[in-house]
Coordinates of C-alpha atoms in Angstrom, one line a residue:
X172 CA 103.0 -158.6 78.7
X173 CA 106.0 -160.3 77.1
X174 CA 106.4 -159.8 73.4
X175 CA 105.2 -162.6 71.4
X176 CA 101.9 -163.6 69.7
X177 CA 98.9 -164.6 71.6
X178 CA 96.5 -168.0 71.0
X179 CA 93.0 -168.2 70.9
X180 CA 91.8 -171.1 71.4
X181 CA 87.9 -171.7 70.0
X182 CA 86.4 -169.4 67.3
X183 CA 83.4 -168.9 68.2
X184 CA 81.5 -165.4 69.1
X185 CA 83.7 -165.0 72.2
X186 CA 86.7 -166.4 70.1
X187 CA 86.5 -164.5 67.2
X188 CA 86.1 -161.3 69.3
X189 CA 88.9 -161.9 71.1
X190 CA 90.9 -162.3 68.2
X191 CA 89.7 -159.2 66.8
X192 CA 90.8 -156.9 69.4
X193 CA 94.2 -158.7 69.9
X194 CA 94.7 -157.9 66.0
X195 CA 93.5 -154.5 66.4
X196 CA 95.4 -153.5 69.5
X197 CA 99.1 -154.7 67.2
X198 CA 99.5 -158.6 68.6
X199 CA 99.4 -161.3 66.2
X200 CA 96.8 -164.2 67.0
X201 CA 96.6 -167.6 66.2
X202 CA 92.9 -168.2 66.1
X203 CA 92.5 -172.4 66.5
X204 CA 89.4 -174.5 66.0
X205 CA 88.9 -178.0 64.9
X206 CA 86.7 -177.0 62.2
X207 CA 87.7 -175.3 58.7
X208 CA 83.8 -174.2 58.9
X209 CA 83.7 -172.3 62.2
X210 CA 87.0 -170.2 61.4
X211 CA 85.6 -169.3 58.4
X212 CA 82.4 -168.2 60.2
X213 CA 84.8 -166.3 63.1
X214 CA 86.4 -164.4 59.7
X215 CA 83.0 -163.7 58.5
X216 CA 81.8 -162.3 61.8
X217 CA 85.5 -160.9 62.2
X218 CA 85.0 -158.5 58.9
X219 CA 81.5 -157.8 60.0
X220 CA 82.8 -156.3 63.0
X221 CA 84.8 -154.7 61.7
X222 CA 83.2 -152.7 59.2
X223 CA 80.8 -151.4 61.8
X224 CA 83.2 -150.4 64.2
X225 CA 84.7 -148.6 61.8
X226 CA 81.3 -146.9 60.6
X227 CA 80.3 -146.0 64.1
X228 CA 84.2 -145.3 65.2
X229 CA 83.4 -146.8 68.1
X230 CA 85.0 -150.0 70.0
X231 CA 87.9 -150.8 72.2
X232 CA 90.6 -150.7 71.0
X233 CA 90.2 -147.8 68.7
X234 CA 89.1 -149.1 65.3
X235 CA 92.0 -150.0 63.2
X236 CA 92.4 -150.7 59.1
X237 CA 90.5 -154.2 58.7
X238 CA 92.5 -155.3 56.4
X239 CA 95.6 -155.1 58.8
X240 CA 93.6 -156.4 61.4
X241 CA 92.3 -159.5 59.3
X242 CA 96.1 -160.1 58.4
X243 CA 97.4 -160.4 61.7
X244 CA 95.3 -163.2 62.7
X245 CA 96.2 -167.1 61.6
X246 CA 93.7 -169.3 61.6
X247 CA 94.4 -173.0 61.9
X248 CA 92.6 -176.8 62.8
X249 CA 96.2 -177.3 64.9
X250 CA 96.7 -177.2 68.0
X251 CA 100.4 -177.3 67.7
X252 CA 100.4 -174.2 66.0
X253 CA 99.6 -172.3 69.3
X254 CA 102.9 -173.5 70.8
X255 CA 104.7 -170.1 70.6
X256 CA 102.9 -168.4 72.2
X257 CA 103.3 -166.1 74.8
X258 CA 100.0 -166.2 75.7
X259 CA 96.9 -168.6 75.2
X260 CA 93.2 -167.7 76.0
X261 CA 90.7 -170.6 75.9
X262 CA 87.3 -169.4 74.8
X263 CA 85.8 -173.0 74.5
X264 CA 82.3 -175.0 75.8
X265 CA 81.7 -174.6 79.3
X266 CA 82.1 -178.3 80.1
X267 CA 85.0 -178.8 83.0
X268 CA 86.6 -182.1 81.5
X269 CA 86.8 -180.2 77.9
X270 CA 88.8 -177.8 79.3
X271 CA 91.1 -179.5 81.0
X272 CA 91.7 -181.7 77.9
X273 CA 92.7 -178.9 76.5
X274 CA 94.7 -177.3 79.3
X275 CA 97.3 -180.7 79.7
X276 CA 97.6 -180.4 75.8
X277 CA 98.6 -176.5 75.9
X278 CA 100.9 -177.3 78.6
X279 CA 102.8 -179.9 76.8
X280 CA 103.2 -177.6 73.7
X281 CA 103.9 -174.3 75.4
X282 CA 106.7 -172.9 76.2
X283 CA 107.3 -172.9 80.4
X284 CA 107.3 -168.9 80.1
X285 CA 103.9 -169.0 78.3
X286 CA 100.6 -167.8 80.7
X287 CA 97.4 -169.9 80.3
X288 CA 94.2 -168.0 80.2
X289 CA 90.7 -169.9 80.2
X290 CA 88.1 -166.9 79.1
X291 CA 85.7 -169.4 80.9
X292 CA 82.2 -167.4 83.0
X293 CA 82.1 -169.4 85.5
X294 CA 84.1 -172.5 86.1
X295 CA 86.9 -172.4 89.2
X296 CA 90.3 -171.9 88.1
X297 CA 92.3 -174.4 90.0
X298 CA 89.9 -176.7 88.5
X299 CA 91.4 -176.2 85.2
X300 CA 94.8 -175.6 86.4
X301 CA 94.5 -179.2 87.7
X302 CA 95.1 -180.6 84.6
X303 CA 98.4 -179.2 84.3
X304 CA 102.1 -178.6 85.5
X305 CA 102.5 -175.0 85.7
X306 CA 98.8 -173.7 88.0
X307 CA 100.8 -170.7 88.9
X308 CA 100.8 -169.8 85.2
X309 CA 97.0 -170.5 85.1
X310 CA 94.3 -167.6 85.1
X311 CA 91.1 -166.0 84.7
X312 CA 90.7 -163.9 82.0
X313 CA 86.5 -163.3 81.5
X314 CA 85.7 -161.3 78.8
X315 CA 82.1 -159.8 78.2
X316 CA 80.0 -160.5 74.7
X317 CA 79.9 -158.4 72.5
X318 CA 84.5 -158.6 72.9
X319 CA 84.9 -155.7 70.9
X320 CA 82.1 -153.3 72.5
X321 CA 82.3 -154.2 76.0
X322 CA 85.1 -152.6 78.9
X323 CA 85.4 -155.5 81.4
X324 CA 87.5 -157.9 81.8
X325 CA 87.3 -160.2 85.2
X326 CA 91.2 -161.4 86.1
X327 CA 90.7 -164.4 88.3
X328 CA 93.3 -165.8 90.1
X329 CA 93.1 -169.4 90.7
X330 CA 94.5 -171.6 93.9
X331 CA 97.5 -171.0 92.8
X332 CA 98.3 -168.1 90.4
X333 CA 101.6 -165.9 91.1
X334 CA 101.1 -162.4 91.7
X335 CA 103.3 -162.2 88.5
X336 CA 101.0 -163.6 86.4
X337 CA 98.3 -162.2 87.8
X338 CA 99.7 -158.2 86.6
X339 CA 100.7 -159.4 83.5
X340 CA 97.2 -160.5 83.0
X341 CA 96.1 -156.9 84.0
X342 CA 98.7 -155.4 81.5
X343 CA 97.4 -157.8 79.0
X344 CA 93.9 -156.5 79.3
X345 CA 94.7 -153.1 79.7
X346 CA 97.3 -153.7 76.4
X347 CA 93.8 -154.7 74.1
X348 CA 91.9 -151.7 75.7
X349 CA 89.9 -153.4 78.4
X350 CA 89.8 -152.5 82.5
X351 CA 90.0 -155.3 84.9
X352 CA 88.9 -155.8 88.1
X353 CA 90.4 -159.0 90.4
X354 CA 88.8 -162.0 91.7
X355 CA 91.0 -162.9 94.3
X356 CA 88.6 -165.5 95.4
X357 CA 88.0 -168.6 93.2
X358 CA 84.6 -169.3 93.3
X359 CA 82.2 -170.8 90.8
X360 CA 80.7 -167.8 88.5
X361 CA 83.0 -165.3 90.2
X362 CA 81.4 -161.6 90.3
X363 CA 79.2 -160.8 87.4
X364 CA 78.2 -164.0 86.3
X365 CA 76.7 -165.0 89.7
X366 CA 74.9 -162.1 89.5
X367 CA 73.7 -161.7 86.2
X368 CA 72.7 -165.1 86.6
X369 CA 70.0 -165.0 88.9
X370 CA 68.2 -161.4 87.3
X371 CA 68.2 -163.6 84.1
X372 CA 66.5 -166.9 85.3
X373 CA 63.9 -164.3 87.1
X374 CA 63.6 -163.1 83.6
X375 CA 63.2 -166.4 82.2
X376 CA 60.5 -167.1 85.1
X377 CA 58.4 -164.2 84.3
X378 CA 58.5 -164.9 80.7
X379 CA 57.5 -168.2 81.5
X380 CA 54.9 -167.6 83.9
X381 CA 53.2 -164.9 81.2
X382 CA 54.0 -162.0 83.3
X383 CA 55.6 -160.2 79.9
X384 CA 56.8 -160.5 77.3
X385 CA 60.3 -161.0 76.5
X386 CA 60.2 -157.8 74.3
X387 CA 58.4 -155.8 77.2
X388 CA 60.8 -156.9 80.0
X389 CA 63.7 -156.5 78.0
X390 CA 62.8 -153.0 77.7
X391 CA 61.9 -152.4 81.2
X392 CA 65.7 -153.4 82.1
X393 CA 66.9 -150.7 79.6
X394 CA 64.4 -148.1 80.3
X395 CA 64.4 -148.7 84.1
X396 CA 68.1 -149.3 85.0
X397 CA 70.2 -148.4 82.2
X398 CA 71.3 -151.4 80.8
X399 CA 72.1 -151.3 77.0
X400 CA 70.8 -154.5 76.6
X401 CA 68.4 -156.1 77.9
X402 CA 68.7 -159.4 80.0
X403 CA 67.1 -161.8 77.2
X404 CA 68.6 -160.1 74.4
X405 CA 71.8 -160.5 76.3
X406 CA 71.0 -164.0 76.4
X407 CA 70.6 -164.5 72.7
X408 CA 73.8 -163.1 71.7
X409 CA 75.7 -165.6 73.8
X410 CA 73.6 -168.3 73.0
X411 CA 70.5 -169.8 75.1
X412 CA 72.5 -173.1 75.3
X413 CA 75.9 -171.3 76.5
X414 CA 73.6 -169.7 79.1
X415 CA 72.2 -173.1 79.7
X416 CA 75.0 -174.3 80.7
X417 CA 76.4 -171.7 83.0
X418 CA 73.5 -171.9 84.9
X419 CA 73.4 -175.8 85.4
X420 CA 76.8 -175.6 86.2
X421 CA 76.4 -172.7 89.1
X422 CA 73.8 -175.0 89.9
X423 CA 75.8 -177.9 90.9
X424 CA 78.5 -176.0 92.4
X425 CA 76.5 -174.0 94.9
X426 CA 73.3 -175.8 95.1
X427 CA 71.7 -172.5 95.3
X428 CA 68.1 -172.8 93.8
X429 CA 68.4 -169.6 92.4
X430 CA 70.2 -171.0 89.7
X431 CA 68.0 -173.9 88.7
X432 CA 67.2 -173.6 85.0
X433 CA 63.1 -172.9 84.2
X434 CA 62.2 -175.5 81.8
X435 CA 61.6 -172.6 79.3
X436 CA 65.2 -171.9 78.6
X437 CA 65.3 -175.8 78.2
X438 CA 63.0 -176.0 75.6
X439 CA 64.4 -173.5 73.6
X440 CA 68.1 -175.4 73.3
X441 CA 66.1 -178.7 72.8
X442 CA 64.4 -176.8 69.8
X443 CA 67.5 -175.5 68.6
X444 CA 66.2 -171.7 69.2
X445 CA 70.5 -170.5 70.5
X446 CA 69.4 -166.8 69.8
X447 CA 71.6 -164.8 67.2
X448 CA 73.8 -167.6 65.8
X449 CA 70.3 -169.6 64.9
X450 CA 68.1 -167.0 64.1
X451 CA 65.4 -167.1 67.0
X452 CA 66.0 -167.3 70.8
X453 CA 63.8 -165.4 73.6
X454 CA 63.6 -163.0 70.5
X455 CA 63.2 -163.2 66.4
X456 CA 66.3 -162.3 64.7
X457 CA 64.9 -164.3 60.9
X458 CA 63.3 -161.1 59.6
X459 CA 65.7 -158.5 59.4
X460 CA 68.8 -156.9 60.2
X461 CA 67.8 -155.2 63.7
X462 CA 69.5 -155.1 66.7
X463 CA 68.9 -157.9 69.5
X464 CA 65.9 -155.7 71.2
X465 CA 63.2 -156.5 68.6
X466 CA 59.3 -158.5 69.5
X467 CA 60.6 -161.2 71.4
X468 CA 58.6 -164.6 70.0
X469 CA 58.2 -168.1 71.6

């Protein structure tokens, strides 16, 4: 990757974990939002992070001082300050016509050397790279929640994405301690969110249905295949409406059933019940400090 700071552009969980491990593997990052409020939440969940990662001396890259860390990140409510950059990853709503907002705005501020990243789970590429001049310079970059914990990185390469920019993608992952694996084909939800997708609505089903309990089946996906979380808890640390609206919008790109929402998950958004960030999802996160595999509660 070329030397030079890189832009995040949304501070939410994905955003602010993105930031972190940018700061922690040496870059400086300009952290943007349009909201004084959430940066100061991304800090707050920033120095969280921190401190555990440097309690369980675990987390990728290695854990660095948090005080340096927290020092090479600039937050800011401008845009315009993301103009030097030599990179910029989006980490925003999954809503198309958001994005590319965005996208024609970073590509009338950045310089014509600068790559543009959308962090996005599941929405095409070229789609994005539609809304501006340079869709060679215009990729995938999906990063996996919790940022600082978890090894994958999906590089997507869109319609038109150079080889170039493609490897310095990779060397950009591999520069904040993450492995890649390419999506040379741009479809909607690209590898792991098409399938993680469909074993979570089944979840959602059997919840619904009263097969188990969220609690139970969570379990049974750790227990019985080895996952360190379990679908719903997974869920919850994204968000339920996040997840929401992945799964509409796989919906309407495929028309696959497998993707149409149960009306459970929609009930919880309506409710405001977005798992971790609101304090109750699939599971109940008001009581305590625990870990996102606690009684599930409806």
């Amino acid at each position: 990757m070329p030397a030079g700071p890189v832009a995040v552009v949304g501070a939410g969980t994905m955003g602010a974990g993105l930031a972190q491990v940018v700061a922690a593997a040496g870059r400086p990052v300009v952290l943007y939002s349009r909201t004084q409020e959430s940066l100061a939440r991304a800090r707050a969940t920033i120095e969280d992070s921190l401190r555990r990662l440097a309690r369980k001396g675990t987390g990728t890259p290695v854990p660095a001082d948090p005080a340096e860390v927290l020092a090479r990140i600039r937050p800011t409510t401008r845009l315009e300050h993301c103009a030097g950059a030599a990179l910029v990853v989006e980490s925003i709503a999954e809503d198309l016509a958001v994005k590319q907002e965005v996208f024609a705005r970073l590509d009338a501020l950045c310089t014509d050397a600068a790559l543009l990243a959308s962090n996005t789970s599941g929405i095409p590429i070229g789609a994005i790279a539609q809304a501006t001049t340079r869709p060679e310079r215009v990729v995938g970059t999906h990063f996996f929640s919790p940022v600082p914990m978890m090894r994958l990185c999906e590089i997507v390469r869109g319609p038109a994405t150079s080889d170039h920019v493609l490897a310095l993608a990779q060397a950009f992952a591999t520069e904040i301690g993450k492995e890649s694996v390419l999506v040379e084909r741009d479809t909607p939800g690209f590898i792991t969110t098409r399938l993680l997708t469909v074993l979570i609505l089944e979840a959602v089903r059997m919840v619904e249905d009263g097969t188990c309990s969220p609690a139970d089946l969570d379990r049974a996906c750790q227990l019985g295949f080895g996952h360190p979380m379990g679908p719903l808890a997974s869920v919850d640390l994204s968000g339920t409406d996040v997840f929401h609206d992945v799964a509409a919008a796989l919906h309407r790109a495929t028309g696959n059933p497998a993707f149409k929402a149960p009306a459970l998950l929609g009930e919880l958004v309506a409710a405001g019940h977005h798992g971790r960030k609101s304090g109750r999802g699939f599971h109940d996160y008001r009581a305590a400090d625990t870990g996102p595999t606690m009684t599930g509660a409806r």
